[in-house]
PDB file of C-alpha atoms in Angstrom:
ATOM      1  CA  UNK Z  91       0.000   0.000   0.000  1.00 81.00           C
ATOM      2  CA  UNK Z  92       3.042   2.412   1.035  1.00 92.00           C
ATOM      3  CA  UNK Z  93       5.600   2.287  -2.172  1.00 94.00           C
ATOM      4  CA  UNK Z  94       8.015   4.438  -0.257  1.00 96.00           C
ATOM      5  CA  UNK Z  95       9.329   7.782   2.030  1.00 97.00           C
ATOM      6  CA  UNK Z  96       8.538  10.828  -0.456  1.00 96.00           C
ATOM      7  CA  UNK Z  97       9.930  13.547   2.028  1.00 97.00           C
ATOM      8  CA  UNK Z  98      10.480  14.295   5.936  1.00 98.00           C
ATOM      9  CA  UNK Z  99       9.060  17.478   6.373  1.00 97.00           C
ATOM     10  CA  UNK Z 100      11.057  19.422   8.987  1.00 98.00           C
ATOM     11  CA  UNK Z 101       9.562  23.001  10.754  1.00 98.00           C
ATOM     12  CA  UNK Z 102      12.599  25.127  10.592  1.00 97.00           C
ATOM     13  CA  UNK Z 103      12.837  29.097  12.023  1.00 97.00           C
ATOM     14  CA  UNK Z 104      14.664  29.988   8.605  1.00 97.00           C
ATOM     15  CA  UNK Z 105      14.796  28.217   5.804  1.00 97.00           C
ATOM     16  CA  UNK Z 106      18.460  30.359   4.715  1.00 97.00           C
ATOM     17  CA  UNK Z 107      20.133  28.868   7.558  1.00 96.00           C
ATOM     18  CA  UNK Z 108      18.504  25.342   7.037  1.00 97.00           C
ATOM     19  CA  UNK Z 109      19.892  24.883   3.859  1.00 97.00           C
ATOM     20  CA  UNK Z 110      23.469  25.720   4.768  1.00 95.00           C
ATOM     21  CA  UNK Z 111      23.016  22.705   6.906  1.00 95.00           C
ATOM     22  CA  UNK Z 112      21.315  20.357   4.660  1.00 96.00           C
ATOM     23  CA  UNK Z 113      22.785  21.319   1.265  1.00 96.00           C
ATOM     24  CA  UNK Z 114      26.194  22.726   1.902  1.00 95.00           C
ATOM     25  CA  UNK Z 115      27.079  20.780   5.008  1.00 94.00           C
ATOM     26  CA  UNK Z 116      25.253  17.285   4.322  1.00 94.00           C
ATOM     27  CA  UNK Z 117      25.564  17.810   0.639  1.00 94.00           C
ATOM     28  CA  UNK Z 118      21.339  17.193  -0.049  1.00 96.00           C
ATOM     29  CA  UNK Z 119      20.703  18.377  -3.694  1.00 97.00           C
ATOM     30  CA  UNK Z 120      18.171  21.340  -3.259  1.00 98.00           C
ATOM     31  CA  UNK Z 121      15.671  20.840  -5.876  1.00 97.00           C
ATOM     32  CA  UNK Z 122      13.846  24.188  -5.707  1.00 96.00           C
ATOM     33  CA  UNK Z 123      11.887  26.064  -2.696  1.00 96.00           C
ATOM     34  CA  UNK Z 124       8.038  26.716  -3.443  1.00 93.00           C
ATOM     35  CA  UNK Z 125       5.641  29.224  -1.757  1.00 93.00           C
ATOM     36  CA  UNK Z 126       2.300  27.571  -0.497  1.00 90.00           C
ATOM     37  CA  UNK Z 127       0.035  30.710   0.158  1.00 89.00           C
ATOM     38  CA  UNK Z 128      -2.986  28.417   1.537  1.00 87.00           C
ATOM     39  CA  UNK Z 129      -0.744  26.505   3.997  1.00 89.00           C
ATOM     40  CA  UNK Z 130       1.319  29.599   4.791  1.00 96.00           C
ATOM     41  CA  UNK Z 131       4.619  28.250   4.370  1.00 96.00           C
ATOM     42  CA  UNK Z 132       7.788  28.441   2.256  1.00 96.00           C
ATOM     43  CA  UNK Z 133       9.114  25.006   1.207  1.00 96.00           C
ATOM     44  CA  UNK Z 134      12.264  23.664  -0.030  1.00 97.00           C
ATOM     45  CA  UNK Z 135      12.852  20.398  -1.234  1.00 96.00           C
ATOM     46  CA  UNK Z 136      16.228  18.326  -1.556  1.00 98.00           C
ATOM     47  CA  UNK Z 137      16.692  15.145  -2.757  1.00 97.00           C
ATOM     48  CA  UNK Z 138      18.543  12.138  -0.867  1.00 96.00           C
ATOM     49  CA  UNK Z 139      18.365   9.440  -2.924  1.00 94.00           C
ATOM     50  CA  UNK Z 140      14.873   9.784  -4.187  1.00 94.00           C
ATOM     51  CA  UNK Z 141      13.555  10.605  -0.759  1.00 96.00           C
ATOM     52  CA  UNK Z 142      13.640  13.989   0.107  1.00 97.00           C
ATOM     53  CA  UNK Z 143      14.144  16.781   3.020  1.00 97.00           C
ATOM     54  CA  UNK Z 144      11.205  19.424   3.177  1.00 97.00           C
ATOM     55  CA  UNK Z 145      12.617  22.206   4.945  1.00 98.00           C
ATOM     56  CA  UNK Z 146       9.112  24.202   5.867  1.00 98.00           C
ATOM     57  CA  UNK Z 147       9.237  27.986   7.319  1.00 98.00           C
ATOM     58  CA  UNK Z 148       6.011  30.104   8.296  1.00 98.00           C
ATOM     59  CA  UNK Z 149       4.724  32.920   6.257  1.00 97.00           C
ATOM     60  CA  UNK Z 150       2.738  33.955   8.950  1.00 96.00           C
ATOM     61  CA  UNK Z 151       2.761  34.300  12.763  1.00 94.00           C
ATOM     62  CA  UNK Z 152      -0.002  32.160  13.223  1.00 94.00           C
ATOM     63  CA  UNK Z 153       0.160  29.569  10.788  1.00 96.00           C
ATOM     64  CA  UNK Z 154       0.206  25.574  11.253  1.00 95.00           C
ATOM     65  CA  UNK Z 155       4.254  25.691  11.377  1.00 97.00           C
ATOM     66  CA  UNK Z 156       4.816  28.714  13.398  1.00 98.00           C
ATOM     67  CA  UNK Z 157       2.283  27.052  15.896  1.00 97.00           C
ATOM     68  CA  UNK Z 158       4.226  23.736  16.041  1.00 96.00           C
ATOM     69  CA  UNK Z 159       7.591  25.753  16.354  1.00 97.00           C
ATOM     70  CA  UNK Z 160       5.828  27.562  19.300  1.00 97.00           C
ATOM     71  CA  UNK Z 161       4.882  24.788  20.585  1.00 94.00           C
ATOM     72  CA  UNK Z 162       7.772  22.080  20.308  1.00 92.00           C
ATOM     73  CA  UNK Z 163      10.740  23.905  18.680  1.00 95.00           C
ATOM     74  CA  UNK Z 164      12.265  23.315  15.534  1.00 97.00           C
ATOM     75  CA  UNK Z 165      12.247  19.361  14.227  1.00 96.00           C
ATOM     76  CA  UNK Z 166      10.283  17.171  11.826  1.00 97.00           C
ATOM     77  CA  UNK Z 167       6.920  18.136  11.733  1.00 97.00           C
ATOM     78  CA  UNK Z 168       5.685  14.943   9.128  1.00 97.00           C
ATOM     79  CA  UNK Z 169       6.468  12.088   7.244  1.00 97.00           C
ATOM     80  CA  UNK Z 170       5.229  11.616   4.017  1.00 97.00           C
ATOM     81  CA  UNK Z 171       4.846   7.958   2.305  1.00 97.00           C
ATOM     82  CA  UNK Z 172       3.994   7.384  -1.716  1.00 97.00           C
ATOM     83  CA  UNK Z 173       1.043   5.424  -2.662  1.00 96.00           C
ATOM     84  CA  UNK Z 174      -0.703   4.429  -5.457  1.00 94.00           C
ATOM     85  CA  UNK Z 175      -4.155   4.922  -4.723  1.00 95.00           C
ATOM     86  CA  UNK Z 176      -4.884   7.212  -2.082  1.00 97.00           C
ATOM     87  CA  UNK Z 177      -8.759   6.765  -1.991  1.00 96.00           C
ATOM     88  CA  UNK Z 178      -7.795   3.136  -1.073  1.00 95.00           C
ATOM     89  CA  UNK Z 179      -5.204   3.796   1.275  1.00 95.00           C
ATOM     90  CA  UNK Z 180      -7.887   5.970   3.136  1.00 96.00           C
ATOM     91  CA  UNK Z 181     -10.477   3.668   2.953  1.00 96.00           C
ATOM     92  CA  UNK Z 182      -8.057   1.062   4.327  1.00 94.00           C
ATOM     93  CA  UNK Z 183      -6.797   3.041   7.172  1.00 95.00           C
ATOM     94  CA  UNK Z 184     -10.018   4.440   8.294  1.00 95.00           C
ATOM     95  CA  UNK Z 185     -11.163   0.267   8.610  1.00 95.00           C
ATOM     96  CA  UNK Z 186      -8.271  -0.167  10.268  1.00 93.00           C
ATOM     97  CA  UNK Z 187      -9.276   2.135  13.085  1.00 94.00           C
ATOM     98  CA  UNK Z 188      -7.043   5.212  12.355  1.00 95.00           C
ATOM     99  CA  UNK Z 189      -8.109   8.611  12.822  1.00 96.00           C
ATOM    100  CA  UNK Z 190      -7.718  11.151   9.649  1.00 97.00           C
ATOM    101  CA  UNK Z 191      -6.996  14.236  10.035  1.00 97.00           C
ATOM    102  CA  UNK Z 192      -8.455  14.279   6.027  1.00 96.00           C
ATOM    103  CA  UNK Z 193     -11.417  12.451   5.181  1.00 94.00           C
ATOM    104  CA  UNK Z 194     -10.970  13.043   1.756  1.00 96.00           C
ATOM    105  CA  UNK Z 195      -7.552  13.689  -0.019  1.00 97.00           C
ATOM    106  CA  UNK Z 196      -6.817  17.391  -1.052  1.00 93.00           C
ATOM    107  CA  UNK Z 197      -4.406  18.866  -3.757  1.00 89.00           C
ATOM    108  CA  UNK Z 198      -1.063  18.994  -2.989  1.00 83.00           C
ATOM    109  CA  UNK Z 199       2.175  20.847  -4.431  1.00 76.00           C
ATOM    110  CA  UNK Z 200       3.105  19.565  -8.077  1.00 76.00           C
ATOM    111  CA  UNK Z 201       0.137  17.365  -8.874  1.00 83.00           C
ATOM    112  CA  UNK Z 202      -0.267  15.356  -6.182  1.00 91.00           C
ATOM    113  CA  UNK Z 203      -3.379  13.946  -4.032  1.00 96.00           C
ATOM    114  CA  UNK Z 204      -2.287  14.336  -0.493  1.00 96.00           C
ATOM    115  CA  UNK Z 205      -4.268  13.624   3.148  1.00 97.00           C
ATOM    116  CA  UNK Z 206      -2.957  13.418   6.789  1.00 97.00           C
ATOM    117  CA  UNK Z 207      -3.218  10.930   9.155  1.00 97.00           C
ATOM    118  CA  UNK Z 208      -3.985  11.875  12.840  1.00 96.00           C
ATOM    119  CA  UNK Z 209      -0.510  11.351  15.115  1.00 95.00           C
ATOM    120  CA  UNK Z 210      -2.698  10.207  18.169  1.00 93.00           C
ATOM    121  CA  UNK Z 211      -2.949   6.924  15.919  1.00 92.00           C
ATOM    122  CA  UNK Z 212       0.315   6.783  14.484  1.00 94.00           C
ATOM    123  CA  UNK Z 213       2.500   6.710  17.660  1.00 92.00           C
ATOM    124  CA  UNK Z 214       2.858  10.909  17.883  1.00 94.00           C
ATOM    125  CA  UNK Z 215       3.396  10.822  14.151  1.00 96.00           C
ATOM    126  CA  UNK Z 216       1.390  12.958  11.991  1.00 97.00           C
ATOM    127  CA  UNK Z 217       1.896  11.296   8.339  1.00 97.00           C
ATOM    128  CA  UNK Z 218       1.181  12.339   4.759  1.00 97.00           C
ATOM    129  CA  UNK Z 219       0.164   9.772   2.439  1.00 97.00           C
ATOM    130  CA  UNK Z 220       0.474  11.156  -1.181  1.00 97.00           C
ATOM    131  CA  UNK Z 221      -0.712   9.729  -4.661  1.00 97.00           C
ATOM    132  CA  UNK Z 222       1.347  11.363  -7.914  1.00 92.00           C
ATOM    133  CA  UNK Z 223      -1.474  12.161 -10.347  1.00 82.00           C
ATOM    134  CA  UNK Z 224       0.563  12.355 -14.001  1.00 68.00           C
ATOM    135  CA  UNK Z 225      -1.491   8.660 -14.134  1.00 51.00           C
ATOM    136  CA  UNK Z 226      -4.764  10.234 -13.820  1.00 47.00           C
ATOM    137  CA  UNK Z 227      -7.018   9.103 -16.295  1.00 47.00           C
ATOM    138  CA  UNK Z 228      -7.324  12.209 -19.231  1.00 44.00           C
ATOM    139  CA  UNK Z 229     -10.802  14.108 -19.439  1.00 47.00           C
ATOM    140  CA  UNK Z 230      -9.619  16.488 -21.822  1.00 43.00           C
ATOM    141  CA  UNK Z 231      -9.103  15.359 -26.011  1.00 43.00           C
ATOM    142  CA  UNK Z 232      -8.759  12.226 -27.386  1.00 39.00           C
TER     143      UNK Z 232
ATOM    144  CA  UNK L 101      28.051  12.023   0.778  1.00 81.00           C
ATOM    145  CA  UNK L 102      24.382  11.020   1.958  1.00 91.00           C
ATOM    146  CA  UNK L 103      22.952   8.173  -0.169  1.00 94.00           C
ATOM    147  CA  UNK L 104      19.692   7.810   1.324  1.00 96.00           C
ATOM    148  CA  UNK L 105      17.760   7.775   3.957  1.00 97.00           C
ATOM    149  CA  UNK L 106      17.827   4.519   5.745  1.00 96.00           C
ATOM    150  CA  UNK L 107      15.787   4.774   8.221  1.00 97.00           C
ATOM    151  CA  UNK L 108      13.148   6.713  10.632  1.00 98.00           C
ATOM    152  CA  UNK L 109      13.113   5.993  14.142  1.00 97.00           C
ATOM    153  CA  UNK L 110      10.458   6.674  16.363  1.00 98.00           C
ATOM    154  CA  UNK L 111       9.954   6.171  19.807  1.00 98.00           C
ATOM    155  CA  UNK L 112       6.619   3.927  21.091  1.00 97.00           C
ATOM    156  CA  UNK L 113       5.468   2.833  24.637  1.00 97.00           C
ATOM    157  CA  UNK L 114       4.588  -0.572  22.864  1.00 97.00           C
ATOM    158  CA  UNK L 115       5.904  -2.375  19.886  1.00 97.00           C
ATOM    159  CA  UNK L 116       2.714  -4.221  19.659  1.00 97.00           C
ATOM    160  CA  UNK L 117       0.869  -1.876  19.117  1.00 96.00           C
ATOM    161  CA  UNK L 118       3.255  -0.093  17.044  1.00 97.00           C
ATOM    162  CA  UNK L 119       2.924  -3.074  14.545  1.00 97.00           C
ATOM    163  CA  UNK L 120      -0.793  -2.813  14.088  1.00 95.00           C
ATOM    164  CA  UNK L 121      -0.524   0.417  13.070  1.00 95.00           C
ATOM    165  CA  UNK L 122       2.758   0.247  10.576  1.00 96.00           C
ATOM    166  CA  UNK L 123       2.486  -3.484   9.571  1.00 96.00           C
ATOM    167  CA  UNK L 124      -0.891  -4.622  10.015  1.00 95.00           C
ATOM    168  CA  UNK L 125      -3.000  -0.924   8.878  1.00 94.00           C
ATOM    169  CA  UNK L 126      -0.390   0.447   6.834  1.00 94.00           C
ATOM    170  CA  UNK L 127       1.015  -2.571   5.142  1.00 94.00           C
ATOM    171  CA  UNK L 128       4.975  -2.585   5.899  1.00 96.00           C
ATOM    172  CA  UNK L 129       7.082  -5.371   5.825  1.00 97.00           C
ATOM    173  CA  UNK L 130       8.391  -6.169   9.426  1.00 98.00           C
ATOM    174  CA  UNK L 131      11.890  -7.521   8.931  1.00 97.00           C
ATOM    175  CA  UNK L 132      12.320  -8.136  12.352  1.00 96.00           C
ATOM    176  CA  UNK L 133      12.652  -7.265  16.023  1.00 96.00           C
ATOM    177  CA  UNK L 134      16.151  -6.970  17.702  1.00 93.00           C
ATOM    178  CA  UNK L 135      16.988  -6.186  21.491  1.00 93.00           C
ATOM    179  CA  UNK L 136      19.871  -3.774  21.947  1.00 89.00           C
ATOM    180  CA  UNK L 137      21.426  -3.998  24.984  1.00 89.00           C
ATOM    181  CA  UNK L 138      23.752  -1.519  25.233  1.00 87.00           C
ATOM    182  CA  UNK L 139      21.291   0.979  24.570  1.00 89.00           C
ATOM    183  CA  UNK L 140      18.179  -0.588  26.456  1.00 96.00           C
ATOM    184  CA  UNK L 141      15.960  -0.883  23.678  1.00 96.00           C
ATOM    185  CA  UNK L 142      14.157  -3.048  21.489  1.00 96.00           C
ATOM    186  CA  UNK L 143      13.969  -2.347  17.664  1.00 96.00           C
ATOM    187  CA  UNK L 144      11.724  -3.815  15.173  1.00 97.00           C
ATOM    188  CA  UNK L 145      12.174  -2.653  11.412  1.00 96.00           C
ATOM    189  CA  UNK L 146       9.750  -1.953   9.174  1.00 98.00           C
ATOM    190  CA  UNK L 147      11.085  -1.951   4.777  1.00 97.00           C
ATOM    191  CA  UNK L 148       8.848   0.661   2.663  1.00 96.00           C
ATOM    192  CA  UNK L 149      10.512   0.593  -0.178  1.00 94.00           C
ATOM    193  CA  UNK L 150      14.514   0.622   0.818  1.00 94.00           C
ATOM    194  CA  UNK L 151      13.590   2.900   3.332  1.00 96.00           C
ATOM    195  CA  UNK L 152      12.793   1.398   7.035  1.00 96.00           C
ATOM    196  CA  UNK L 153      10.537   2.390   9.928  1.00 97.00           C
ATOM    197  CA  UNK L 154      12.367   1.478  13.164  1.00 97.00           C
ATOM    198  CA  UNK L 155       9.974   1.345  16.346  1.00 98.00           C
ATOM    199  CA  UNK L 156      11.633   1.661  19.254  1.00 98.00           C
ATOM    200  CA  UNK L 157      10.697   0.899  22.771  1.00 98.00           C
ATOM    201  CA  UNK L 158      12.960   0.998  25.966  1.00 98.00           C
ATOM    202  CA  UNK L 159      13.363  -1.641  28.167  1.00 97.00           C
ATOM    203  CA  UNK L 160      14.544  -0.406  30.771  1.00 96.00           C
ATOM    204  CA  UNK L 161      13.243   2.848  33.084  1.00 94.00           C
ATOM    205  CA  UNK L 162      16.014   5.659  32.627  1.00 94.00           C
ATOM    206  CA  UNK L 163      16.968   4.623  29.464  1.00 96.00           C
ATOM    207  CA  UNK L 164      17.552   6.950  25.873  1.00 95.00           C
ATOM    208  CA  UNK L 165      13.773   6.330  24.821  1.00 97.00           C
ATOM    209  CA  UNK L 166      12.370   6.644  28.031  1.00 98.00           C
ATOM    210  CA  UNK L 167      13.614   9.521  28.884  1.00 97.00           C
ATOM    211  CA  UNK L 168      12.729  10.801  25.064  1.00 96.00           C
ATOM    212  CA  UNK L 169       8.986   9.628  25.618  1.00 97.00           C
ATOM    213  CA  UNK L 170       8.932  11.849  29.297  1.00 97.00           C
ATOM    214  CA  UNK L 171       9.944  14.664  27.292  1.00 94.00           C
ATOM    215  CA  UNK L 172       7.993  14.881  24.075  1.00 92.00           C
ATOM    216  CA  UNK L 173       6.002  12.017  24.335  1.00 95.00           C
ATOM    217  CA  UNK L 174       5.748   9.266  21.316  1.00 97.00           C
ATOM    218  CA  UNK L 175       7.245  10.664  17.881  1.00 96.00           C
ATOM    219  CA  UNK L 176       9.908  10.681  15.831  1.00 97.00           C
ATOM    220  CA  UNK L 177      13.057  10.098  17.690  1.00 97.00           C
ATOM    221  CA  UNK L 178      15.724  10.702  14.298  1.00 97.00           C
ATOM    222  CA  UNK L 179      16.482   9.881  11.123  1.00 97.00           C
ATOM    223  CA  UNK L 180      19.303   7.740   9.834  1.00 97.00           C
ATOM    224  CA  UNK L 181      21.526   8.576   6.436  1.00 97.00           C
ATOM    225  CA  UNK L 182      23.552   5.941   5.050  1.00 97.00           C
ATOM    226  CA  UNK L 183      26.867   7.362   4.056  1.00 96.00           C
ATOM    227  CA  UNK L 184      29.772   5.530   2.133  1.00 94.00           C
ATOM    228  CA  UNK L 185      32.736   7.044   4.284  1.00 95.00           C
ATOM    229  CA  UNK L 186      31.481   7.538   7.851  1.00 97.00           C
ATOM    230  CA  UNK L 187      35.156   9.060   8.600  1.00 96.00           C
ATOM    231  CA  UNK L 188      34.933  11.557   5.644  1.00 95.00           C
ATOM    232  CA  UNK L 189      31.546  12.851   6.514  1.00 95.00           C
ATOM    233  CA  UNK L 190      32.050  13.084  10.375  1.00 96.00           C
ATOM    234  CA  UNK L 191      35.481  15.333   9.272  1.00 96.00           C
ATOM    235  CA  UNK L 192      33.089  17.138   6.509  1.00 94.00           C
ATOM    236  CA  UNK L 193      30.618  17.865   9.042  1.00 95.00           C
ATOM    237  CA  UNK L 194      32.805  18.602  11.843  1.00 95.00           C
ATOM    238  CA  UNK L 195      34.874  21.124   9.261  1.00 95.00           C
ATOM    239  CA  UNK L 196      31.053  22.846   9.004  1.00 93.00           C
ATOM    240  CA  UNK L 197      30.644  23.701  12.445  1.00 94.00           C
ATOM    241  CA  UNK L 198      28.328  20.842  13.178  1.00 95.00           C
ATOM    242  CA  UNK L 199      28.128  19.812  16.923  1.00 96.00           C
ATOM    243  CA  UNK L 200      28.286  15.951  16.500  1.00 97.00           C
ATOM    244  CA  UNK L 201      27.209  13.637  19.594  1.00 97.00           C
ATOM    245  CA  UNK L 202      29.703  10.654  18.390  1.00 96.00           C
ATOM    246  CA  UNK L 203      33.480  12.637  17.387  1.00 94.00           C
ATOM    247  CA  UNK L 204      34.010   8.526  16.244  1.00 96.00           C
ATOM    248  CA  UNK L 205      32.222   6.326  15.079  1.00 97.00           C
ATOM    249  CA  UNK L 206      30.929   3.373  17.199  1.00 93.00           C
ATOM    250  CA  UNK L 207      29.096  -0.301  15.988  1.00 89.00           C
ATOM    251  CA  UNK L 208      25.705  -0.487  15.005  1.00 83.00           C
ATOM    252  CA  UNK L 209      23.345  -3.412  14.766  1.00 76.00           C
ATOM    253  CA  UNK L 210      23.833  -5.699  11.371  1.00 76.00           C
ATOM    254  CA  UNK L 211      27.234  -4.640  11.320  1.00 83.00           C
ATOM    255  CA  UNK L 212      27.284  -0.983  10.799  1.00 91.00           C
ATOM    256  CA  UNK L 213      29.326   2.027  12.209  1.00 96.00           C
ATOM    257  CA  UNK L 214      27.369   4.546  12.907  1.00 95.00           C
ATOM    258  CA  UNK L 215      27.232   8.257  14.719  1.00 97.00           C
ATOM    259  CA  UNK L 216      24.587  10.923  15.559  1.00 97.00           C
ATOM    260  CA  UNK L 217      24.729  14.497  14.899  1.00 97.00           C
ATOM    261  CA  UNK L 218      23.229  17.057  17.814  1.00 96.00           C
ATOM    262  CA  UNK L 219      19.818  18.494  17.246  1.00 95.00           C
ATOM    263  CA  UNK L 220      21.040  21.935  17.610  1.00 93.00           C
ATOM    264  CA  UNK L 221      22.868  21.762  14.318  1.00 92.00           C
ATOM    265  CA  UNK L 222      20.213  19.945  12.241  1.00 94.00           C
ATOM    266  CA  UNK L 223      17.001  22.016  12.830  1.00 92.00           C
ATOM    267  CA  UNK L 224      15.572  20.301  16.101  1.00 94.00           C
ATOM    268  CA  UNK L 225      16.063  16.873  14.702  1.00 96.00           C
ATOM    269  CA  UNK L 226      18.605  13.990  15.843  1.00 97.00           C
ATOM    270  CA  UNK L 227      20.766  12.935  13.050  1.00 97.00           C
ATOM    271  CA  UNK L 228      22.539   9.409  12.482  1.00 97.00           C
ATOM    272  CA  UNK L 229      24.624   8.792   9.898  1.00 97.00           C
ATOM    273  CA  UNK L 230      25.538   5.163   8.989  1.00 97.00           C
ATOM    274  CA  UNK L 231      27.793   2.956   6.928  1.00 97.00           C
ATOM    275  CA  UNK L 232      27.586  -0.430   6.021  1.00 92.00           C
ATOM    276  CA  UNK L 233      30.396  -2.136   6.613  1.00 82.00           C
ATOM    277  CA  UNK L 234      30.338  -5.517   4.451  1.00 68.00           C
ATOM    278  CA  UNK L 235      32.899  -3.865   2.128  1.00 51.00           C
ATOM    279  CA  UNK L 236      35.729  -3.183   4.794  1.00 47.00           C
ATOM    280  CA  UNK L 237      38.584  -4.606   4.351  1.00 47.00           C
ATOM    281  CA  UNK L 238      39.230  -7.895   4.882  1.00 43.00           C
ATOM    282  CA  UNK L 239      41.822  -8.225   8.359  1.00 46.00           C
ATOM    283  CA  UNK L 240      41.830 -12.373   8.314  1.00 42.00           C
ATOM    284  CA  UNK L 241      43.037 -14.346   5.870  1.00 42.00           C
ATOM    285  CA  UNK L 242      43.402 -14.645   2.014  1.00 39.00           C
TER     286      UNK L 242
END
């Protein structure tokens, strides 16, 4: 059901001084940094062997990351797995007993289906599960 | 110098229960349990896709993960790299003003050397770095 660890999505004060850890130090290959107005947050992403680092920093003073800096410091804030079909992940997970934080998956950054799983059932570990959508069936031409 | 990631630790009350949640709801392989000793744990790892979950539980009181659960409760206790020169990316990181925990390295389980890097360097979260050490030199015969 999980094909793998996309990213480990760490809430860091400034993303500046992140990277001179994580690319110049540890030698991660930064990939690009995005701005995500609706979550409030900068994000960078580097690659480590086809799992990556997401260094997230708060656009805001009282957005999601800014709150969880607040609240516990700087450190990983999630961990997101790859799956193939998130509806039946979901499904699955929601059988099994686990609470979602998303009932139904929303739009993530480039083109993918994303949802969160509660960390209450996840042993204090709130994780993504994301679905790439280049697959999705066409309803344009053709 | 990082290859991957090659693993995510995170600190549980109860490796049962752990496993319903990572193996039996979300579907990963569990390669096994191991008691360490030295370091008053118990480890069971979980493969998604090269990458491993490791669910760790303390056996003892006073011990690393204990403590860590007192503190922060259950979560994400750090997040292993597997390097190819150990030795050349302590000195690298060292050289960058990292604080490391481990100035040398010291023996994993399944015969790896491995070292952690201080949260204050990383963003809030505890890295390990690892090598695998089936390609040392051989110090017997032939």
């Amino acid at each position: 059901m999980l094909k793998k660890v996309d990213h480990i999505g760490i809430a860091v004060k400034d993303i500046e001084s992140a990277l001179k850890v994580y690319r110049d130090a540890l030698g991660l290959k930064h990939e690009g940094t995005e701005l995500e107005e609706s979550r409030q947050l900068q994000a960078a992403m580097l690659d480590c062997g086809g799992t990556h680092v997401e260094l997230l920093q708060a656009t805001a003073p009282d957005s999601i990351i800014s709150r969880f800096i607040e609240k516990r410091g700087e450190g990983i804030h999630h961990v997101c797995f790859e799956v193939d079909d998130i509806y039946q992940t979901l499904a699955a997970l929601k059988a099994a007993g686990l609470r979602l934080v998303d009932e139904e998956p929303r739009k993530g950054v480039g083109g993918t289906l994303v949802a969160f799983i509660h960390p209450r059932s996840t042993g204090g570990v709130l994780l993504e599960v994301a679905q790439k959508t280049e697959k999705q069936p066409s309803t344009g031409s053709g």
